mmCIF file of C-alpha atoms and ligand atoms in Angstrom:
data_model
loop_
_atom_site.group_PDB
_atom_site.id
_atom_site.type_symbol
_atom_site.label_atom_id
_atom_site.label_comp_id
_atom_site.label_asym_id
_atom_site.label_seq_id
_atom_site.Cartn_x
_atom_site.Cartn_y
_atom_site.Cartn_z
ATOM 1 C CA UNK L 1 -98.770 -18.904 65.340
ATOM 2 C CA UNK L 2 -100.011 -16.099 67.083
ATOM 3 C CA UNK L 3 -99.615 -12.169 65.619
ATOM 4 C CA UNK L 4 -97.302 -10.462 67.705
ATOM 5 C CA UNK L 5 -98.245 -7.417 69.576
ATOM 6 C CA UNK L 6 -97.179 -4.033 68.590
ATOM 7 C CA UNK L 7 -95.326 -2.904 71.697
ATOM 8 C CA UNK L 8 -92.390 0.059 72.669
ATOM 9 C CA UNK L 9 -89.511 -0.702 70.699
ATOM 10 C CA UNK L 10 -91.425 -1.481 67.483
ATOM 11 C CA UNK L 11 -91.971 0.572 64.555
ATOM 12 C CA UNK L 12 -94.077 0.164 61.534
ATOM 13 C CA UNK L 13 -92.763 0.832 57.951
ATOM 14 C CA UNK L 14 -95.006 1.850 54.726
ATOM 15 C CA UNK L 15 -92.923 1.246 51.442
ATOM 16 C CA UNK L 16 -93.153 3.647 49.043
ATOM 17 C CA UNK L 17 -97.899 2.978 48.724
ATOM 18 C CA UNK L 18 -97.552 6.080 45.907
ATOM 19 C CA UNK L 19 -100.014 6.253 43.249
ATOM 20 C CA UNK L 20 -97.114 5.634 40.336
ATOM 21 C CA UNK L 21 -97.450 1.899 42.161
ATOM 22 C CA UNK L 22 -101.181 1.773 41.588
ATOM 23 C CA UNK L 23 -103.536 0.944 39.199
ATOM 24 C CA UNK L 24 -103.108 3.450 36.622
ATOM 25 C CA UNK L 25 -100.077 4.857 37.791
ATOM 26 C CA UNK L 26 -96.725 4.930 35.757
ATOM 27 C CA UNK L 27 -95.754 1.703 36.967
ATOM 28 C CA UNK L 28 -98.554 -0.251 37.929
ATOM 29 C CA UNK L 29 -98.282 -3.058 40.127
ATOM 30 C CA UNK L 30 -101.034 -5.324 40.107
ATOM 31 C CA UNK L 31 -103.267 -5.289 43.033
ATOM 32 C CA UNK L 32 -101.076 -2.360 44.390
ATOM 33 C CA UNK L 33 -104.059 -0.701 45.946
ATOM 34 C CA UNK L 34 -105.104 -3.631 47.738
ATOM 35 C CA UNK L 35 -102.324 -2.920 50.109
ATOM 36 C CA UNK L 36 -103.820 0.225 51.499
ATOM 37 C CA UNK L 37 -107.263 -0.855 53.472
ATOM 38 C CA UNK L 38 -104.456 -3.874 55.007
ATOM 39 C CA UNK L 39 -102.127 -1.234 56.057
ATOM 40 C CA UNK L 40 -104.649 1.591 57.223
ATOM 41 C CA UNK L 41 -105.510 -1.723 59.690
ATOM 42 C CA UNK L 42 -101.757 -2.108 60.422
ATOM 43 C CA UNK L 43 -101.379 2.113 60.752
ATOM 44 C CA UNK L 44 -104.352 1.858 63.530
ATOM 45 C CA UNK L 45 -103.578 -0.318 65.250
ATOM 46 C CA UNK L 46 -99.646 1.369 65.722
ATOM 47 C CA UNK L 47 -101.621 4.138 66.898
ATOM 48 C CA UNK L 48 -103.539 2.677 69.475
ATOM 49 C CA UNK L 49 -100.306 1.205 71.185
ATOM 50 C CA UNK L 50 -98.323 4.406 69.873
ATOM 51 C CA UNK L 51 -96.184 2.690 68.073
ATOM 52 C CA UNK L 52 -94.602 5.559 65.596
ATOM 53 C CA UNK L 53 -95.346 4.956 62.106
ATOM 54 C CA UNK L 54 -92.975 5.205 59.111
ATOM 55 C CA UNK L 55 -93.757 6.203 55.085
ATOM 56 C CA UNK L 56 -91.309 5.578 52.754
ATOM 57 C CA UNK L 57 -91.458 7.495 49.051
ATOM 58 C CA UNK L 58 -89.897 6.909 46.170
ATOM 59 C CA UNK L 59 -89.077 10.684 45.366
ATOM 60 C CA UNK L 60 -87.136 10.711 41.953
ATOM 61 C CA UNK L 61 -85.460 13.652 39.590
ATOM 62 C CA UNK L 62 -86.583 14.028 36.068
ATOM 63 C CA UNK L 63 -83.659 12.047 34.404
ATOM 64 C CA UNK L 64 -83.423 9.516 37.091
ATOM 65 C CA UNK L 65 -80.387 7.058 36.633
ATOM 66 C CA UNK L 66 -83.380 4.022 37.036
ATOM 67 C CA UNK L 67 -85.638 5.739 33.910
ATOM 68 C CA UNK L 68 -85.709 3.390 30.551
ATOM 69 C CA UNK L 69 -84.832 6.657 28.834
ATOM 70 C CA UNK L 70 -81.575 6.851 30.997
ATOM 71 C CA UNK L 71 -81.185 3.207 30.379
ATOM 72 C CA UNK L 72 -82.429 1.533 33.676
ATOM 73 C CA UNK L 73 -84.508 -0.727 34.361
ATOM 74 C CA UNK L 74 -88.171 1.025 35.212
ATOM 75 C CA UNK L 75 -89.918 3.521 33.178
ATOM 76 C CA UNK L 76 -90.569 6.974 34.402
ATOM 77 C CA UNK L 77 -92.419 6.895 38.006
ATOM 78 C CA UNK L 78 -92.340 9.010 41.492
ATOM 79 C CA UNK L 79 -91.097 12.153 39.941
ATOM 80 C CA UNK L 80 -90.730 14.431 42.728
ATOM 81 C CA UNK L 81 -93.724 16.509 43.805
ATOM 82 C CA UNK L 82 -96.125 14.721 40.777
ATOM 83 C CA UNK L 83 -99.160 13.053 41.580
ATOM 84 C CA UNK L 84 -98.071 10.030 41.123
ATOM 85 C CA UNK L 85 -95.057 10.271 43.955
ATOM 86 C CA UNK L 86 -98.313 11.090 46.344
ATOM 87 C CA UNK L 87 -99.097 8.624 48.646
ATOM 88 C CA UNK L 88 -101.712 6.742 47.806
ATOM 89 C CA UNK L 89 -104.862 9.295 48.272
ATOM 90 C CA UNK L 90 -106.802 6.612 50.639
ATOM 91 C CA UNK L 91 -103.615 5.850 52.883
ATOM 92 C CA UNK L 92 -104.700 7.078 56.155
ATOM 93 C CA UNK L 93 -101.181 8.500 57.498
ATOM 94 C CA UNK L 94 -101.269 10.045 60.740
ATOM 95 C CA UNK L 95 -99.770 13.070 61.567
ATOM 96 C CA UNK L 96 -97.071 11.956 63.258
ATOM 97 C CA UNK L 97 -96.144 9.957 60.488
ATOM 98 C CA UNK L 98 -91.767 10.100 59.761
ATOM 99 C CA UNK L 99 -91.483 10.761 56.120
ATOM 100 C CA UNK L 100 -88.396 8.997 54.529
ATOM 101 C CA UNK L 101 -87.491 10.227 51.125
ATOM 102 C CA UNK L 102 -85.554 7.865 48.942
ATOM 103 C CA UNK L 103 -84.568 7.324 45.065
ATOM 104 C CA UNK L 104 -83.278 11.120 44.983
ATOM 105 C CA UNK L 105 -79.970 10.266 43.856
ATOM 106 C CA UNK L 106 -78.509 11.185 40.622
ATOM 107 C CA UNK L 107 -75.751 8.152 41.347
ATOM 108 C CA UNK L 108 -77.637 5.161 42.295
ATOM 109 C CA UNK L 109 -81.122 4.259 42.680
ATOM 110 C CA UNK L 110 -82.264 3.795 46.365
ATOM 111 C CA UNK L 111 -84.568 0.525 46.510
ATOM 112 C CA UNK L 112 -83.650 -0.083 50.436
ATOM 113 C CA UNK L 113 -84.840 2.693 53.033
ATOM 114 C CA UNK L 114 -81.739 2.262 54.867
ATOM 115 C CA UNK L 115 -79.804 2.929 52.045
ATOM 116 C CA UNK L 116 -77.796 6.476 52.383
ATOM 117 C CA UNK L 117 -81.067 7.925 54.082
ATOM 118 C CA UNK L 118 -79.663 7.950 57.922
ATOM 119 C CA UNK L 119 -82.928 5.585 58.965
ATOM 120 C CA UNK L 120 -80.824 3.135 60.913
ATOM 121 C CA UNK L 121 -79.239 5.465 62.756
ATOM 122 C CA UNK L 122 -82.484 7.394 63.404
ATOM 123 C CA UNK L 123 -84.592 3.820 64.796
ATOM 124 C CA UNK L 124 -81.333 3.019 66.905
ATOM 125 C CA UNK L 125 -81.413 6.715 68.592
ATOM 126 C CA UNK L 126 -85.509 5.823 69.036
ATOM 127 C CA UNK L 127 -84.457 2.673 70.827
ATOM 128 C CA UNK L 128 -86.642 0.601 68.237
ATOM 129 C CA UNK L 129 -85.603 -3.066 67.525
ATOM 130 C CA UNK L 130 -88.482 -4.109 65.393
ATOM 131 C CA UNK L 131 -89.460 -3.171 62.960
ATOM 132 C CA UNK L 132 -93.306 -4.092 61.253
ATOM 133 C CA UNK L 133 -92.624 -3.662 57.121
ATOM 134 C CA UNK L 134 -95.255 -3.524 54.552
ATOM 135 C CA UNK L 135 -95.926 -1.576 51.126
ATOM 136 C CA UNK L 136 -94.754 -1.755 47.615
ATOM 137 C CA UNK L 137 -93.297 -3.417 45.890
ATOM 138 C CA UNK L 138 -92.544 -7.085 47.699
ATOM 139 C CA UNK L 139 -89.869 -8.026 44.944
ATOM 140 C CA UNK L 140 -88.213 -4.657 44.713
ATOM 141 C CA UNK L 141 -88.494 -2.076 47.675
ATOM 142 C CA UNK L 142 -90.010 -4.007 50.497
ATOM 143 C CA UNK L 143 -87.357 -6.957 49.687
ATOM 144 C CA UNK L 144 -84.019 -4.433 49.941
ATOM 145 C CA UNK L 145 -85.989 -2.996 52.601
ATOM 146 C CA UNK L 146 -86.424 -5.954 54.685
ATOM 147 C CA UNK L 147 -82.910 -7.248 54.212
ATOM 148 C CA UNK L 148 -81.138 -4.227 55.036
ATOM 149 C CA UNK L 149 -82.965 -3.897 58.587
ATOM 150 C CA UNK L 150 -81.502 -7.593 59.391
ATOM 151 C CA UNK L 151 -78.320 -6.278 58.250
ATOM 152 C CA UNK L 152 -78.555 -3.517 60.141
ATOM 153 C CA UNK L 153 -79.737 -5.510 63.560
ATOM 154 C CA UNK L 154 -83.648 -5.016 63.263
ATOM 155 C CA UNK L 155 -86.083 -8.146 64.083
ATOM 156 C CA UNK L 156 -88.304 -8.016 60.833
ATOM 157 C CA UNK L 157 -91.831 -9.183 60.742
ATOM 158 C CA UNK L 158 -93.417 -8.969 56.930
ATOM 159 C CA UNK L 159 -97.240 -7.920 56.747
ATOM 160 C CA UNK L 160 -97.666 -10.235 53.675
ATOM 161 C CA UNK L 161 -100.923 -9.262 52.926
ATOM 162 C CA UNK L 162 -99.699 -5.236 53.158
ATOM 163 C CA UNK L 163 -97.686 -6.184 49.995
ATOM 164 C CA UNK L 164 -97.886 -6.887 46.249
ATOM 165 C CA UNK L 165 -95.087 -8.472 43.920
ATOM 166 C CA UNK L 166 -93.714 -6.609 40.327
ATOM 167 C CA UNK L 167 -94.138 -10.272 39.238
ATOM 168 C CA UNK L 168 -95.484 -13.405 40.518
ATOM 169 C CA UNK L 169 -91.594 -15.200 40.321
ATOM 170 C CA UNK L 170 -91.101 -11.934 42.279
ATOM 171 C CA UNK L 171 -92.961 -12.674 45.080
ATOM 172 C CA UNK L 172 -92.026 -16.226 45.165
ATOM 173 C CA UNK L 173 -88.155 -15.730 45.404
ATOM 174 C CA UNK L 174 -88.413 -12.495 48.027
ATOM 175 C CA UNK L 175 -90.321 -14.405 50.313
ATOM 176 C CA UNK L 176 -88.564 -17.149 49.966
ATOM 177 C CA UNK L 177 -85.044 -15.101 50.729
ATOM 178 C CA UNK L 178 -86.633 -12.773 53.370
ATOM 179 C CA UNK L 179 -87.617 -16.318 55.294
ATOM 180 C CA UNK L 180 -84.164 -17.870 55.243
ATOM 181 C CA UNK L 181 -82.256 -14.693 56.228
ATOM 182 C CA UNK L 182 -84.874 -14.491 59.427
ATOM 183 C CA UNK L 183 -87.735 -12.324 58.634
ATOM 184 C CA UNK L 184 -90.752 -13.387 60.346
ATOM 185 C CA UNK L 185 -93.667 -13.761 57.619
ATOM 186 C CA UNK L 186 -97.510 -13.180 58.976
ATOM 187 C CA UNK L 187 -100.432 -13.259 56.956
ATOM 188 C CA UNK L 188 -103.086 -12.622 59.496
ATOM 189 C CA UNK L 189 -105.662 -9.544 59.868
ATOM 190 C CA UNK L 190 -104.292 -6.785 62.645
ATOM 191 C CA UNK L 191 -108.148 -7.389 63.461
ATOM 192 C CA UNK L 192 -107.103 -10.956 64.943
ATOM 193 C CA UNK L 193 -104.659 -9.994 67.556
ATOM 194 C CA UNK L 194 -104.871 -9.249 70.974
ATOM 195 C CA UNK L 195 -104.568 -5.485 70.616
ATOM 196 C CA UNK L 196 -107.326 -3.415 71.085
ATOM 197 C CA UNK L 197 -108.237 -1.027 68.824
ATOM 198 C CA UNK L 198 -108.024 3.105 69.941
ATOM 199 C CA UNK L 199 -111.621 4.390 70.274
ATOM 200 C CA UNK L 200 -112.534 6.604 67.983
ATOM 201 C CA UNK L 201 -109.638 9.091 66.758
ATOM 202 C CA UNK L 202 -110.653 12.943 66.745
ATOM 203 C CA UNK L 203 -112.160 14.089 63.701
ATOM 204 C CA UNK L 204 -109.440 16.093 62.307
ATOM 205 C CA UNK L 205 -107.055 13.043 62.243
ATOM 206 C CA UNK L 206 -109.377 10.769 60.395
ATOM 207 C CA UNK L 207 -108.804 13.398 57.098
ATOM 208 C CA UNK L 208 -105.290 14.382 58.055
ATOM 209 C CA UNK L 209 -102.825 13.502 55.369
ATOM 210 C CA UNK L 210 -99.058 14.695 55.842
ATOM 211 C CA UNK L 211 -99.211 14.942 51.731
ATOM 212 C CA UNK L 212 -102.082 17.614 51.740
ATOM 213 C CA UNK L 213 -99.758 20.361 50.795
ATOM 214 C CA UNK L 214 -97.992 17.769 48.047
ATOM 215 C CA UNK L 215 -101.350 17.208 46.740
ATOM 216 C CA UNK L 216 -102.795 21.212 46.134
ATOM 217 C CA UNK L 217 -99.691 21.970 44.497
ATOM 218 C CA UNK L 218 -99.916 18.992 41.547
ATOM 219 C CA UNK L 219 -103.740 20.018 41.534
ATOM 220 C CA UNK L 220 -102.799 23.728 40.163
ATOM 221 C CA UNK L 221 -102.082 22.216 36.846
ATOM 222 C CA UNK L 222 -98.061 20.856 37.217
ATOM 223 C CA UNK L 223 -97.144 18.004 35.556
ATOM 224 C CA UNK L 224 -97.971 14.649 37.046
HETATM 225 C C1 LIG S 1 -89.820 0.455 43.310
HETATM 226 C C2 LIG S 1 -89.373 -0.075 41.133
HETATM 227 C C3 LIG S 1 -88.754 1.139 40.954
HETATM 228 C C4 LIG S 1 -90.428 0.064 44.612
HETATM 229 C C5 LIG S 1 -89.199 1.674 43.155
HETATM 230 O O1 LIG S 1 -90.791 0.956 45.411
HETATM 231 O O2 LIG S 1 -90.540 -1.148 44.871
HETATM 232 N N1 LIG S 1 -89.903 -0.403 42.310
HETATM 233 N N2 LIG S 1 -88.677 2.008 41.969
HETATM 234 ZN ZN1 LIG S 2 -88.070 4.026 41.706
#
């Protein structure tokens, strides 16, 4: 099956690639880095056909209700403005990137990025209908994720190889649910389609990072 083009009315999605998700992070999900060269292909290639790219984060209080020590599920990750809630240092955001901020809640614990953020409504006024959805973490994120932007009216296509599973039952059961409720599943390189690539982006964009600020703050010595 051929890769669809990235045209108008499409949007890609980055779930939540924050170092907490990463080797070494506070909850590690294996292979979690080997999402970001995939989805730096992906974020190029969204350029070239300026298709508007979208970076979810995980962006909890201290105390979140989904913290072990508050007795959920997860141990202690993404605390706002830590390292660890940084995107993922090598991620290669543009500038124009939308940040969506999730997982803030003190009630409930956000794992879709339609859920109580406004993004629906935000695509619709864009006059996007698809929506291109990779990141972290398949089973958890990615899977509310996808499901919520067929509930909400979005055509979904998955960039499997732009995500990693929690666990390997994980991955099994959220692919297998995102397929029957309609998401469209590809596994091929951005490399292989029919898009060209930009030629070469302006210096200054190929370091740009929407997190710089983020970054020089935890590097003063703050926790995380
Ligand atoms: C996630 C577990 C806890 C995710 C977030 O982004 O998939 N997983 N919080
Ligand atoms: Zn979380």
């Amino acid at each position: 099956m051929a890769i669809p083009s990235m045209t108008h009315n499409d949007a890609l999605i980055v779930v939540d690639v924050q170092n907490d998700f990463c080797t070494d992070g506070a909850l590690p999900i294996e292979g979690g880095e080997t999402v970001v060269p995939v989805l730096n292909q992906w974020i190029k290639k969204a350029e070239a056909e300026t298709v508007p790219v979208y970076a979810s984060r995980d962006w909890h209080p201290r105390k979140h209700i989904s913290f072990q020590a508050q007795n959920g599920p997860w141990p202690s990750h993404c605390i706002q403005d830590t390292r660890g809630a940084a995107f993922h240092p090598d991620l290669t955001l543009p500038l124009s990137t939308i940040v969506v901020t999730k997982g803030t809640r003190f009630d409930h614990d956000q794992n879709s990025v339609f859920d109580e953020t406004g993004l629906a409504y935000h695509l619709k006024q864009e006059s996007i209908t698809r929506l291109f959805i990779g990141g972290l973490a398949l089973d958890v994120c990615v899977l509310a994720s996808a499901m919520d932007a067929l509930a909400n009216g979005f055509e979904v296509i998955l960039l499997k190889n732009g995500t990693r599973a929690v666990t390997g039952e994980g991955a099994a059961e959220a692919l297998n649910r995102m397929e029957k409720a309609g998401v469209r599943i590809i596994e091929d390189d951005p490399e292989s389609t029919d898009i060209p690539f930009c030629t070469k982006a302006p210096e200054w964009a190929e370091h740009a990072r929407p997190n710089e600020d983020a970054d020089d703050t935890c590097d003063d010595g703050r926790a995380g």
